[in-house]
Short mmCIF file of C-alpha atoms in Angstrom, two decimals:
data_model
loop_
_atom_site.label_atom_id
_atom_site.label_comp_id
_atom_site.label_asym_id
_atom_site.label_seq_id
_atom_site.Cartn_x
_atom_site.Cartn_y
_atom_site.Cartn_z
CA MET U 7 71.39 30.11 34.83
CA SER U 8 69.51 27.59 36.71
CA GLU U 9 65.74 27.21 36.14
CA LYS U 10 63.86 29.16 38.67
CA LYS U 11 60.16 29.71 39.54
CA THR U 12 59.25 33.36 39.44
CA THR U 13 56.01 33.22 41.06
CA GLY U 14 53.92 31.08 43.38
CA ALA U 15 53.38 27.41 42.28
CA ALA U 16 49.49 27.95 42.17
CA LEU U 17 49.65 29.89 39.00
CA THR U 18 48.32 28.46 35.70
CA PRO U 19 51.15 27.63 33.31
CA ARG U 20 51.64 30.30 30.60
CA PRO U 21 50.28 29.42 27.09
CA ALA U 22 52.64 26.81 25.60
CA PRO U 23 54.42 27.77 22.50
CA ARG U 24 53.78 25.75 19.39
CA LEU U 25 56.80 23.51 18.85
CA THR U 26 57.99 23.13 15.24
CA SER U 27 60.99 21.75 13.49
CA GLN U 28 62.56 25.32 13.73
CA THR U 29 61.60 26.21 17.30
CA ALA U 30 61.50 23.09 19.42
CA GLY U 31 65.21 23.26 20.04
CA TYR U 32 65.00 26.84 21.26
CA TRP U 33 62.22 25.97 23.62
CA LYS U 34 63.96 22.70 24.84
CA ALA U 35 67.05 24.73 25.60
CA ALA U 36 65.00 27.26 27.60
CA ARG U 37 63.58 24.38 29.52
CA GLU U 38 67.15 23.43 30.28
CA GLY U 39 68.18 26.82 31.36
CA TRP U 40 69.67 28.38 28.15
CA LEU U 41 68.61 31.24 25.76
CA LEU U 42 69.83 30.27 22.33
CA LEU U 43 70.38 32.96 19.57
CA GLY U 44 70.59 32.24 15.87
CA ASP U 45 74.27 32.28 14.83
CA CYS U 46 75.08 32.26 10.98
CA ALA U 47 78.23 30.73 10.07
CA ALA U 48 78.10 32.31 6.72
CA CYS U 49 77.54 36.02 7.55
CA GLY U 50 78.42 36.00 11.21
CA LYS U 51 75.16 37.70 12.33
CA LEU U 52 73.13 36.65 15.36
CA SER U 53 69.35 36.70 15.10
CA HIS U 54 66.13 35.96 17.01
CA PRO U 55 63.59 34.29 16.84
CA PRO U 56 64.91 30.91 15.64
CA GLN U 57 64.55 29.87 12.07
CA THR U 58 66.54 27.67 9.61
CA VAL U 59 67.18 30.29 7.14
CA CYS U 60 69.44 33.22 8.30
CA PRO U 61 67.39 36.51 8.19
CA PHE U 62 70.37 38.35 6.88
CA CYS U 63 72.02 36.40 4.10
CA TRP U 64 69.32 33.67 3.68
CA THR U 65 71.84 30.84 4.14
CA ALA U 66 70.13 27.64 5.07
CA GLY U 67 71.21 25.66 8.13
CA LEU U 68 71.31 28.58 10.67
CA GLY U 69 73.11 27.39 13.78
CA ASN U 70 72.84 28.72 17.42
CA ARG U 71 74.84 29.93 20.31
CA LYS U 72 74.05 30.38 23.96
CA ALA U 73 73.54 33.93 25.07
CA SER U 74 75.13 35.10 28.28
CA GLY U 75 71.76 36.20 29.63
CA LYS U 76 72.96 39.70 30.51
CA ALA U 77 70.81 42.42 29.07
CA THR U 78 69.26 46.01 29.48
CA LEU U 79 65.82 47.12 29.45
CA ASN U 80 65.03 48.98 26.13
CA SER U 81 61.47 49.64 26.89
CA PHE U 82 58.62 48.38 29.00
CA THR U 83 54.84 48.48 29.59
CA VAL U 84 52.90 47.77 32.81
CA VAL U 85 50.00 45.72 31.54
CA HIS U 86 46.79 45.97 33.53
CA GLN U 87 44.17 44.14 31.27
CA SER U 88 44.89 40.99 29.44
CA GLY U 89 42.85 38.63 27.16
CA VAL U 90 45.43 35.82 27.83
CA PRO U 91 43.90 33.96 30.93
CA ALA U 92 47.07 32.62 32.43
CA LEU U 93 48.61 36.06 32.25
CA ARG U 94 45.41 37.61 33.84
CA GLU U 95 46.57 35.84 37.08
CA ARG U 96 49.78 37.74 36.90
CA LEU U 97 48.26 41.26 36.47
CA PRO U 98 49.73 43.79 36.51
CA TYR U 99 52.64 42.31 34.57
CA ILE U 100 55.52 43.93 32.75
CA VAL U 101 55.95 43.42 29.16
CA ALA U 102 59.62 44.23 28.25
CA TYR U 103 61.60 44.86 25.16
CA VAL U 104 65.01 43.61 26.17
CA GLU U 105 68.43 44.20 24.57
CA LEU U 106 70.76 41.39 25.18
CA GLU U 107 74.50 42.24 25.42
CA GLU U 108 75.04 40.43 22.17
CA GLY U 109 72.93 43.17 20.51
CA ILE U 110 69.74 41.21 20.02
CA CYS U 111 66.49 42.64 21.07
CA LEU U 112 63.34 40.45 22.05
CA LEU U 113 60.02 40.56 23.73
CA SER U 114 59.73 39.09 27.23
CA ASN U 115 58.49 39.90 30.67
CA LEU U 116 60.31 41.67 33.48
CA VAL U 117 59.69 39.83 36.65
CA ASN U 118 60.69 40.13 40.39
CA CYS U 119 60.43 43.84 39.85
CA PRO U 120 57.82 46.09 41.22
CA PRO U 121 56.34 48.09 38.26
CA ALA U 122 57.29 51.42 39.96
CA GLU U 123 60.96 50.42 39.90
CA ALA U 124 61.34 49.51 36.25
CA ARG U 125 63.66 51.87 34.34
CA ILE U 126 64.71 51.95 30.79
CA GLY U 127 68.45 51.03 30.76
CA MET U 128 68.37 49.03 33.98
CA ALA U 129 70.60 45.99 33.95
CA LEU U 130 68.75 42.51 33.66
CA ARG U 131 69.67 38.93 33.72
CA VAL U 132 67.73 36.04 32.23
CA LEU U 133 65.78 33.47 34.09
CA PHE U 134 63.42 30.54 33.15
CA GLU U 135 59.87 29.55 34.13
CA ALA U 136 58.84 25.97 32.93
CA ILE U 137 55.69 25.73 30.81
CA THR U 138 55.76 22.12 29.79
CA ASP U 139 58.48 19.37 29.82
CA GLU U 140 59.56 20.64 26.47
CA SER U 141 59.40 24.38 26.96
CA ALA U 142 60.09 27.31 29.38
CA ALA U 143 59.36 31.00 29.22
CA VAL U 144 62.47 33.19 28.86
CA LEU U 145 62.15 35.89 31.41
CA PHE U 146 64.22 38.63 32.78
CA GLU U 147 64.71 40.15 36.25
CA PRO U 148 66.70 42.94 37.68
CA ALA U 149 70.48 42.05 37.64
CA MET Z 24 47.20 66.77 -11.15
CA SER Z 25 43.82 66.94 -12.88
CA GLU Z 26 44.16 64.10 -15.40
CA GLY Z 27 44.81 61.05 -13.03
CA PRO Z 28 42.59 58.50 -11.20
CA ALA Z 29 40.41 59.91 -8.60
CA ILE Z 30 38.13 59.10 -5.64
CA VAL Z 31 34.73 59.65 -7.19
CA GLY Z 32 32.35 58.24 -4.46
CA VAL Z 33 32.43 57.55 -0.80
CA HIS Z 34 30.26 56.37 2.11
CA GLU Z 35 30.82 55.90 5.87
CA HIS Z 36 28.07 53.87 7.40
CA PRO Z 37 26.25 55.92 10.25
CA LEU Z 38 25.88 53.00 12.60
CA ARG Z 39 28.29 52.33 15.40
CA LEU Z 40 26.31 49.53 17.06
CA ALA Z 41 24.28 47.15 14.95
CA PRO Z 42 23.71 43.71 16.59
CA ASP Z 43 21.40 42.58 13.77
CA TYR Z 44 24.00 43.41 10.99
CA THR Z 45 26.53 41.10 9.43
CA PRO Z 46 29.67 42.50 7.66
CA LEU Z 47 28.21 41.76 4.26
CA ARG Z 48 25.07 43.86 5.10
CA PHE Z 49 27.31 46.81 5.96
CA ILE Z 50 29.24 46.18 2.78
CA GLY Z 51 26.04 45.95 0.64
CA GLU Z 52 24.66 49.26 2.14
CA CYS Z 53 27.99 50.98 1.88
CA ALA Z 54 28.60 50.00 -1.74
CA ALA Z 55 25.18 51.18 -2.82
CA ALA Z 56 25.55 54.51 -1.13
CA ALA Z 57 29.10 55.07 -2.55
CA LEU Z 58 28.00 54.22 -6.00
CA ALA Z 59 24.96 56.55 -5.59
CA ASP Z 60 27.37 59.29 -4.46
CA ALA Z 61 29.50 58.67 -7.49
CA GLY Z 62 26.32 58.64 -9.78
CA LEU Z 63 27.49 55.16 -11.07
CA LYS Z 64 25.53 51.95 -11.35
CA PRO Z 65 26.60 48.40 -10.32
CA SER Z 66 27.52 47.27 -13.92
CA ASP Z 67 30.07 50.01 -13.99
CA VAL Z 68 32.17 48.36 -11.35
CA ASP Z 69 35.03 46.32 -12.84
CA GLY Z 70 37.45 46.31 -9.93
CA LEU Z 71 36.84 45.13 -6.44
CA ALA Z 72 38.98 45.23 -3.26
CA THR Z 73 38.75 44.49 0.41
CA THR Z 74 40.60 42.92 3.26
CA GLY Z 75 39.59 40.12 5.63
CA GLU Z 76 39.56 36.49 5.88
CA PRO Z 77 41.01 34.32 3.06
CA MET Z 78 38.60 34.38 0.06
CA ALA Z 79 36.43 37.20 1.62
CA LEU Z 80 36.42 38.75 -1.89
CA ASN Z 81 34.86 35.72 -3.41
CA TYR Z 82 31.87 36.13 -0.99
CA ILE Z 83 31.63 39.86 -1.45
CA ALA Z 84 31.64 39.61 -5.29
CA GLU Z 85 28.75 37.07 -5.07
CA TYR Z 86 26.75 39.15 -2.57
CA LEU Z 87 27.11 42.35 -4.67
CA ASN Z 88 26.64 40.28 -8.06
CA VAL Z 89 29.64 41.89 -9.84
CA ALA Z 90 32.12 40.46 -12.05
CA PRO Z 91 35.31 42.35 -11.58
CA ARG Z 92 38.25 42.13 -13.87
CA TRP Z 93 40.68 43.42 -11.39
CA LEU Z 94 41.01 42.44 -7.75
CA ASP Z 95 42.92 43.21 -4.56
CA MET Z 96 42.75 41.60 -1.18
CA THR Z 97 45.94 43.08 0.19
CA GLY Z 98 45.64 42.38 4.03
CA ILE Z 99 48.16 44.28 6.03
CA GLY Z 100 45.98 45.35 8.90
CA GLY Z 101 44.06 48.59 9.14
CA SER Z 102 45.98 50.43 6.59
CA SER Z 103 45.02 47.91 3.82
CA PHE Z 104 42.37 50.04 2.36
CA LEU Z 105 44.83 52.94 1.49
CA ALA Z 106 46.93 50.47 -0.04
CA HIS Z 107 43.83 49.31 -2.07
CA ILE Z 108 43.33 53.00 -3.24
CA LEU Z 109 47.02 53.25 -4.33
CA HIS Z 110 46.92 49.89 -6.15
CA ALA Z 111 43.68 50.86 -7.77
CA ALA Z 112 45.09 54.07 -9.12
CA ASP Z 113 47.93 52.17 -10.70
CA ALA Z 114 45.66 49.60 -12.24
CA ILE Z 115 43.47 52.35 -13.71
CA ARG Z 116 46.44 54.09 -15.19
CA GLN Z 117 47.37 50.62 -16.73
CA LYS Z 118 43.79 50.24 -18.07
CA ARG Z 119 43.25 47.18 -16.12
CA ALA Z 120 40.22 48.69 -14.44
CA ASN Z 121 38.05 51.63 -14.87
CA VAL Z 122 35.87 51.67 -11.70
CA VAL Z 123 37.19 50.17 -8.57
CA LEU Z 124 35.00 49.52 -5.55
CA ILE Z 125 36.73 49.14 -2.11
CA VAL Z 126 34.38 47.92 0.69
CA TYR Z 127 34.69 47.20 4.32
CA GLY Z 128 32.17 45.96 6.95
CA SER Z 129 32.59 44.67 10.49
CA THR Z 130 30.69 43.85 13.72
CA ALA Z 131 33.54 43.94 16.02
CA ARG Z 132 31.56 45.68 18.75
CA SER Z 133 28.45 43.44 18.59
CA SER Z 134 30.72 40.35 18.41
CA ALA Z 135 32.50 41.72 21.66
CA VAL Z 136 35.96 41.38 20.10
CA ALA Z 137 38.48 42.68 22.60
CA LEU Z 138 40.92 44.19 20.02
CA GLY Z 139 43.36 45.92 22.34
CA SER Z 140 43.65 43.49 25.24
CA SER Z 141 44.10 40.46 23.04
CA PRO Z 142 47.25 38.93 21.51
CA ARG Z 143 47.27 38.22 17.79
CA PRO Z 144 44.61 35.45 17.25
CA GLU Z 145 46.45 32.14 17.15
CA VAL Z 146 45.44 31.01 13.66
CA VAL Z 147 47.43 27.75 13.08
CA ASP Z 148 46.52 25.67 10.04
CA ALA Z 149 48.46 24.10 7.18
CA THR Z 150 49.14 27.62 5.63
CA SER Z 151 49.93 29.49 8.74
CA VAL Z 152 53.07 31.75 8.64
CA SER Z 153 52.32 32.86 12.19
CA ASP Z 154 55.30 30.71 13.71
CA ALA Z 155 56.56 33.76 15.65
CA ASP Z 156 53.43 33.95 17.80
CA GLY Z 157 54.99 31.38 20.23
CA PHE Z 158 57.39 34.07 21.04
CA GLU Z 159 54.73 36.57 22.16
CA LEU Z 160 51.77 34.49 23.52
CA PRO Z 161 53.68 33.00 26.68
CA TYR Z 162 54.48 36.71 27.63
CA GLY Z 163 50.98 38.14 27.27
CA ILE Z 164 52.04 40.56 24.56
CA ILE Z 165 48.61 42.12 23.95
CA LEU Z 166 48.03 44.46 21.10
CA ALA Z 167 47.93 47.74 23.36
CA ALA Z 168 51.29 46.61 24.84
CA GLN Z 169 52.97 46.72 21.41
CA TYR Z 170 52.04 50.31 21.11
CA ALA Z 171 52.68 51.17 24.71
CA LEU Z 172 56.43 49.92 24.18
CA VAL Z 173 56.90 52.60 21.64
CA ALA Z 174 55.33 55.22 23.74
CA GLN Z 175 57.57 54.53 26.69
CA ARG Z 176 60.71 54.46 24.50
CA HIS Z 177 59.58 57.82 22.94
CA MET Z 178 59.04 59.31 26.44
CA HIS Z 179 62.37 58.15 27.48
CA GLU Z 180 64.32 59.26 24.51
CA TYR Z 181 62.68 62.67 24.01
CA GLY Z 182 61.02 63.54 27.20
CA THR Z 183 57.52 63.25 25.64
CA THR Z 184 54.82 63.48 28.34
CA ARG Z 185 51.52 61.78 28.84
CA GLU Z 186 49.88 65.04 28.73
CA GLN Z 187 51.20 65.58 25.31
CA LEU Z 188 49.95 62.19 24.25
CA ALA Z 189 46.56 62.97 25.80
CA GLU Z 190 46.24 66.11 23.72
CA ILE Z 191 45.86 63.94 20.71
CA ALA Z 192 42.89 62.27 22.20
CA VAL Z 193 41.31 65.51 23.34
CA THR Z 194 41.59 66.84 19.83
CA CYS Z 195 39.85 63.93 18.20
CA ARG Z 196 37.05 64.00 20.94
CA ALA Z 197 36.69 67.86 20.17
CA HIS Z 198 36.23 67.02 16.52
CA ALA Z 199 33.80 64.17 17.18
CA ALA Z 200 31.49 66.67 18.76
CA MET Z 201 30.91 67.97 15.12
CA ASN Z 202 30.16 64.43 13.83
CA PRO Z 203 26.54 63.33 14.81
CA ASN Z 204 27.46 59.65 14.14
CA ALA Z 205 30.60 59.69 16.24
CA ARG Z 206 30.71 56.82 19.03
CA TYR Z 207 31.73 59.41 21.72
CA ARG Z 208 30.99 63.12 21.49
CA ASP Z 209 31.22 64.63 25.03
CA PRO Z 210 34.22 66.78 25.40
CA ILE Z 211 37.26 65.34 27.46
CA THR Z 212 40.21 67.01 28.95
CA VAL Z 213 43.79 66.10 29.31
CA ALA Z 214 43.09 65.37 33.00
CA ASP Z 215 40.33 62.95 31.86
CA VAL Z 216 42.81 61.03 29.70
CA ILE Z 217 45.50 60.94 32.55
CA ALA Z 218 42.84 59.77 35.03
CA SER Z 219 41.33 57.09 32.99
CA ARG Z 220 42.17 53.48 33.89
CA PRO Z 221 45.63 52.08 32.87
CA ILE Z 222 45.54 49.42 30.06
CA ALA Z 223 49.17 49.09 29.12
CA GLU Z 224 51.12 51.96 30.80
CA PRO Z 225 51.79 54.60 29.72
CA LEU Z 226 48.70 54.24 27.63
CA HIS Z 227 45.42 54.62 29.50
CA LEU Z 228 41.90 53.82 28.33
CA LEU Z 229 41.32 57.16 26.69
CA ASP Z 230 44.63 56.78 24.77
CA CYS Z 231 43.13 53.77 23.14
CA CYS Z 232 40.66 53.69 20.11
CA VAL Z 233 37.08 52.84 20.60
CA ILE Z 234 35.61 49.53 19.30
CA THR Z 235 32.51 49.86 17.09
CA ASP Z 236 30.57 48.09 14.26
CA GLY Z 237 30.79 49.94 10.98
CA GLY Z 238 31.33 49.87 7.27
CA GLY Z 239 32.49 52.05 4.49
CA ALA Z 240 33.00 52.14 0.78
CA VAL Z 241 35.17 54.13 -1.71
CA VAL Z 242 34.91 54.17 -5.44
CA VAL Z 243 38.08 54.94 -7.44
CA ALA Z 244 37.69 55.68 -11.12
CA SER Z 245 39.51 56.94 -14.22
CA ASN Z 246 39.77 60.49 -15.08
CA GLU Z 247 37.14 59.88 -17.86
CA VAL Z 248 34.66 58.78 -15.23
CA ALA Z 249 35.72 61.42 -12.69
CA ARG Z 250 35.28 64.45 -14.92
CA ASN Z 251 31.67 63.37 -15.69
CA GLY Z 252 30.92 62.34 -12.17
CA ARG Z 253 28.41 63.69 -9.65
CA GLN Z 254 31.10 64.90 -7.28
CA LYS Z 255 34.28 67.02 -7.55
CA PRO Z 256 37.02 64.57 -8.24
CA VAL Z 257 39.39 63.82 -5.37
CA ARG Z 258 42.82 63.15 -6.99
CA ILE Z 259 45.29 60.30 -5.94
CA LEU Z 260 48.42 62.41 -6.06
CA ALA Z 261 50.95 59.76 -4.71
CA GLY Z 262 51.46 57.16 -2.10
CA ARG Z 263 53.74 54.73 -0.67
CA GLU Z 264 53.49 51.48 1.33
CA ALA Z 265 55.91 49.61 3.59
CA LEU Z 266 56.30 47.01 6.44
CA ALA Z 267 58.43 47.16 9.57
CA HIS Z 268 59.13 44.21 11.67
CA GLY Z 269 61.50 42.60 14.09
CA GLN Z 270 64.45 42.61 11.75
CA GLY Z 271 65.85 39.40 13.17
CA GLY Z 272 66.21 40.90 16.64
CA HIS Z 273 67.63 44.10 15.42
CA ARG Z 274 64.48 46.33 15.31
CA ARG Z 275 64.72 49.84 17.04
CA LEU Z 276 61.33 50.53 18.52
CA LEU Z 277 61.00 54.03 17.19
CA ASP Z 278 61.72 52.94 13.52
CA VAL Z 279 58.04 52.78 12.41
CA ALA Z 280 56.94 51.88 8.91
CA ALA Z 281 55.79 55.55 8.49
CA LYS Z 282 59.43 56.52 8.11
CA GLN Z 283 59.80 54.47 5.05
CA THR Z 284 56.64 55.88 3.23
CA GLY Z 285 56.19 59.58 4.11
CA PRO Z 286 59.24 61.25 2.45
CA GLY Z 287 58.91 59.19 -0.74
CA ALA Z 288 55.13 59.94 -0.93
CA PHE Z 289 55.85 63.73 -0.67
CA ALA Z 290 58.76 63.42 -3.23
CA ASP Z 291 56.49 61.65 -5.70
CA ALA Z 292 53.69 64.15 -5.37
CA GLY Z 293 56.22 67.16 -5.57
CA LEU Z 294 54.79 68.41 -2.23
CA ARG Z 295 56.18 69.22 1.22
CA PRO Z 296 54.48 68.80 4.51
CA SER Z 297 53.86 72.49 4.57
CA ASP Z 298 51.58 72.12 1.66
CA VAL Z 299 49.21 69.84 3.49
CA ASP Z 300 45.82 71.34 4.71
CA LEU Z 301 44.55 68.62 6.74
CA ALA Z 302 45.83 65.17 8.01
CA MET Z 303 43.84 61.93 8.45
CA ILE Z 304 46.20 59.84 10.72
CA TYR Z 305 45.27 56.23 11.85
CA ASP Z 306 44.95 56.81 15.67
CA SER Z 307 44.75 53.35 17.07
CA PHE Z 308 46.52 54.70 20.01
CA THR Z 309 47.75 58.30 20.75
CA ILE Z 310 51.29 57.32 20.19
CA THR Z 311 50.49 56.08 16.64
CA VAL Z 312 49.68 59.65 15.81
CA LEU Z 313 52.70 61.20 17.46
CA THR Z 314 55.19 58.90 15.68
CA THR Z 315 53.45 59.26 12.40
CA LEU Z 316 53.49 63.10 12.55
CA GLU Z 317 57.38 62.94 13.06
CA ALA Z 318 57.69 60.21 10.26
CA MET Z 319 55.94 62.43 7.71
CA GLY Z 320 58.20 65.37 8.45
CA PHE Z 321 55.53 67.62 10.02
CA CYS Z 322 58.11 67.99 12.75
CA LYS Z 323 61.51 66.64 13.61
CA PRO Z 324 61.98 63.41 15.32
CA GLY Z 325 61.38 63.76 18.95
CA GLU Z 326 59.47 66.90 18.59
CA GLY Z 327 56.04 65.39 18.15
CA GLY Z 328 55.03 66.03 21.79
CA ALA Z 329 55.53 69.73 21.46
CA PHE Z 330 54.13 69.80 18.00
CA VAL Z 331 50.63 68.34 19.12
CA GLN Z 332 50.01 71.06 21.70
CA ASN Z 333 48.52 74.66 21.49
CA GLY Z 334 45.62 73.54 19.24
CA ARG Z 335 47.81 72.83 16.23
CA LEU Z 336 45.86 69.75 15.23
CA ARG Z 337 42.42 71.32 15.89
CA LEU Z 338 40.06 72.70 13.35
CA GLY Z 339 41.38 76.14 12.65
CA GLY Z 340 44.91 75.17 13.68
CA GLU Z 341 48.03 74.76 11.52
CA LEU Z 342 47.35 71.02 10.77
CA PRO Z 343 43.77 69.99 11.39
CA MET Z 344 43.79 66.21 12.03
CA ASN Z 345 41.14 63.55 12.03
CA LEU Z 346 38.10 65.96 11.77
CA GLU Z 347 35.45 63.34 12.03
CA GLY Z 348 36.79 62.17 15.33
CA GLY Z 349 39.11 59.50 14.43
CA ALA Z 350 39.45 56.03 15.84
CA LEU Z 351 39.78 57.60 19.31
CA SER Z 352 36.23 58.91 19.28
CA ASN Z 353 34.36 58.37 15.96
CA ASN Z 354 34.56 54.60 15.09
CA HIS Z 355 36.99 51.63 14.84
CA PRO Z 356 35.51 48.45 13.71
CA GLY Z 357 38.92 46.86 13.69
CA ARG Z 358 40.55 48.18 10.51
CA ARG Z 359 39.73 51.88 9.88
CA GLY Z 360 42.04 52.84 7.04
CA ILE Z 361 39.05 53.34 4.68
CA PHE Z 362 37.52 56.09 6.92
CA LEU Z 363 40.67 58.13 6.64
CA ALA Z 364 40.11 58.32 2.82
CA ILE Z 365 36.39 58.99 3.25
CA GLU Z 366 36.77 62.06 5.42
CA ALA Z 367 39.66 63.40 3.35
CA ALA Z 368 37.32 63.07 0.29
CA HIS Z 369 34.65 65.15 1.99
CA GLN Z 370 37.09 67.72 3.14
CA LEU Z 371 38.50 68.14 -0.33
CA ARG Z 372 35.16 68.26 -2.02
CA GLY Z 373 34.31 71.04 0.61
CA ASN Z 374 31.13 69.16 1.84
CA ALA Z 375 32.30 68.36 5.36
CA GLY Z 376 29.88 70.70 6.96
CA MET Z 377 30.57 72.30 10.31
CA ARG Z 378 33.91 70.62 10.46
CA GLN Z 379 35.05 71.76 7.01
CA VAL Z 380 38.68 72.85 6.80
CA GLN Z 381 38.52 76.14 4.90
CA ASP Z 382 39.79 75.81 1.21
CA ALA Z 383 41.24 72.38 1.70
CA GLN Z 384 43.35 71.54 -1.28
CA VAL Z 385 45.86 68.78 -0.11
CA ALA Z 386 45.02 65.94 2.35
CA LEU Z 387 47.53 63.48 3.82
CA CYS Z 388 46.27 60.00 4.83
CA HIS Z 389 48.39 57.60 6.83
CA GLY Z 390 47.40 54.29 7.92
CA THR Z 391 49.16 51.99 10.45
CA GLY Z 392 48.20 48.34 10.40
CA GLY Z 393 49.25 45.70 12.80
CA TYR Z 394 51.37 46.26 15.94
CA LEU Z 395 53.62 49.35 16.22
CA GLY Z 396 56.18 47.82 18.39
CA GLY Z 397 56.54 44.64 16.06
CA ARG Z 398 55.15 43.61 12.66
CA HIS Z 399 53.26 46.49 11.17
CA SER Z 400 52.38 48.24 7.89
CA GLY Z 401 52.41 51.89 6.94
CA VAL Z 402 50.66 53.33 3.95
CA THR Z 403 50.75 57.05 3.16
CA LEU Z 404 48.39 58.66 0.50
CA LEU Z 405 48.39 62.17 -0.67
CA LEU Z 406 44.94 63.42 -1.99
CA GLY Z 407 44.15 66.63 -3.79
CA ARG Z 408 41.54 68.56 -5.47
CA ASP Z 409 41.62 70.05 -8.87
#
């Protein structure tokens, strides 16, 4: 899972996520090429997005584990109009609801895939696009 | 049924574009008109509710110069006003209020607020709980996309077609033709919806609600007030409220909040979907209506596409819906739940004019607030006449 630019270098970086004590680790890991999932030692459930309290048993001190990066496309939409300036340069872009093989769903973008070729159920793999030195977008492309 | 709290006064502001208005001016005019409709005076108001920015209610109370003893500023998106009505009915039963005024005003259109193509506004201050936004903004998750994801999944699981979704927009436009105040009144066809430009596929422009300025007010009062009022009381039979969200990464897109509210609301009222004479369903997008109809039990899950066809939702059909034109054609200043209750009240009083549903006795209102594919609220309200 090496870092990979998905589009031309001339594009404006995506909006940077706000880094908090709960999320900075997730974004730093993404910058280094890993997708982290919340992993609760108390109840054993995985979760997303990162937080310090497990969203299932509310045990504090939620740990994390690296996801495999393998996923399927649960749903998608081809966006043609966007109020997010950096994303406007990427129109039309695909917003994806992705189901990881670990069973966790998250919102992302499907890239390196012509919109007409997107299909619910298609196999995907994760890739990363740097936003800042401390963060990268977690993206998916056809496997 | 004929003893409980009731909606006794309503007003929907006729303007859809008002560049010289402020939200407070809309609220003032709507409050006055709704009170006049009810035959009440400002000093009768002892409960006040709205949704909006923090402390909005403080400003509104000052503007209206009222001293309410019961307050509600539940802010869960466009469905909030239906929750206010539900909460007001409970407060009135508990004698904590006697006459509750619920108000709304917005200049979304004059202010050029791009509701559908924007992400959630990034409001980050010391009290912000919107940490999760960082997980959406980098990916351009605009509001319309959150609904489109549900539409695409519904089409995949059940074979729902764009033509079926379009029928919902066509129905609302046909009804808007009978509303002189509606934003758009010229008839459209399924082909027009299909051919309109894509916003977030499979949703195209005419699958999306309009953006207008506007305002409204609803007065909820005790039975004692209602039976002496100017209007036929519109009874608040039952209601439920709920939230849906990402569930820590375990959310199924088709598990909309309405699934949590519809069955309970019917059970509380002792009614079934077949008892409903008209439905007022928040139509932020066509898919919002389709999933709501299924969740309310008007048809089985997955059968919404077939259900909306053949004029079933038209005036004269089996379940006439959004008779004033809905968000898709009448108005949408950002949060339109209040207008669902206002039109339902007119229908149950029998004063809806040329768009009147014959002998309407039970109306269902359902509001969806927020983002259907993510965090959103659902509020179901069943209203009836004596």
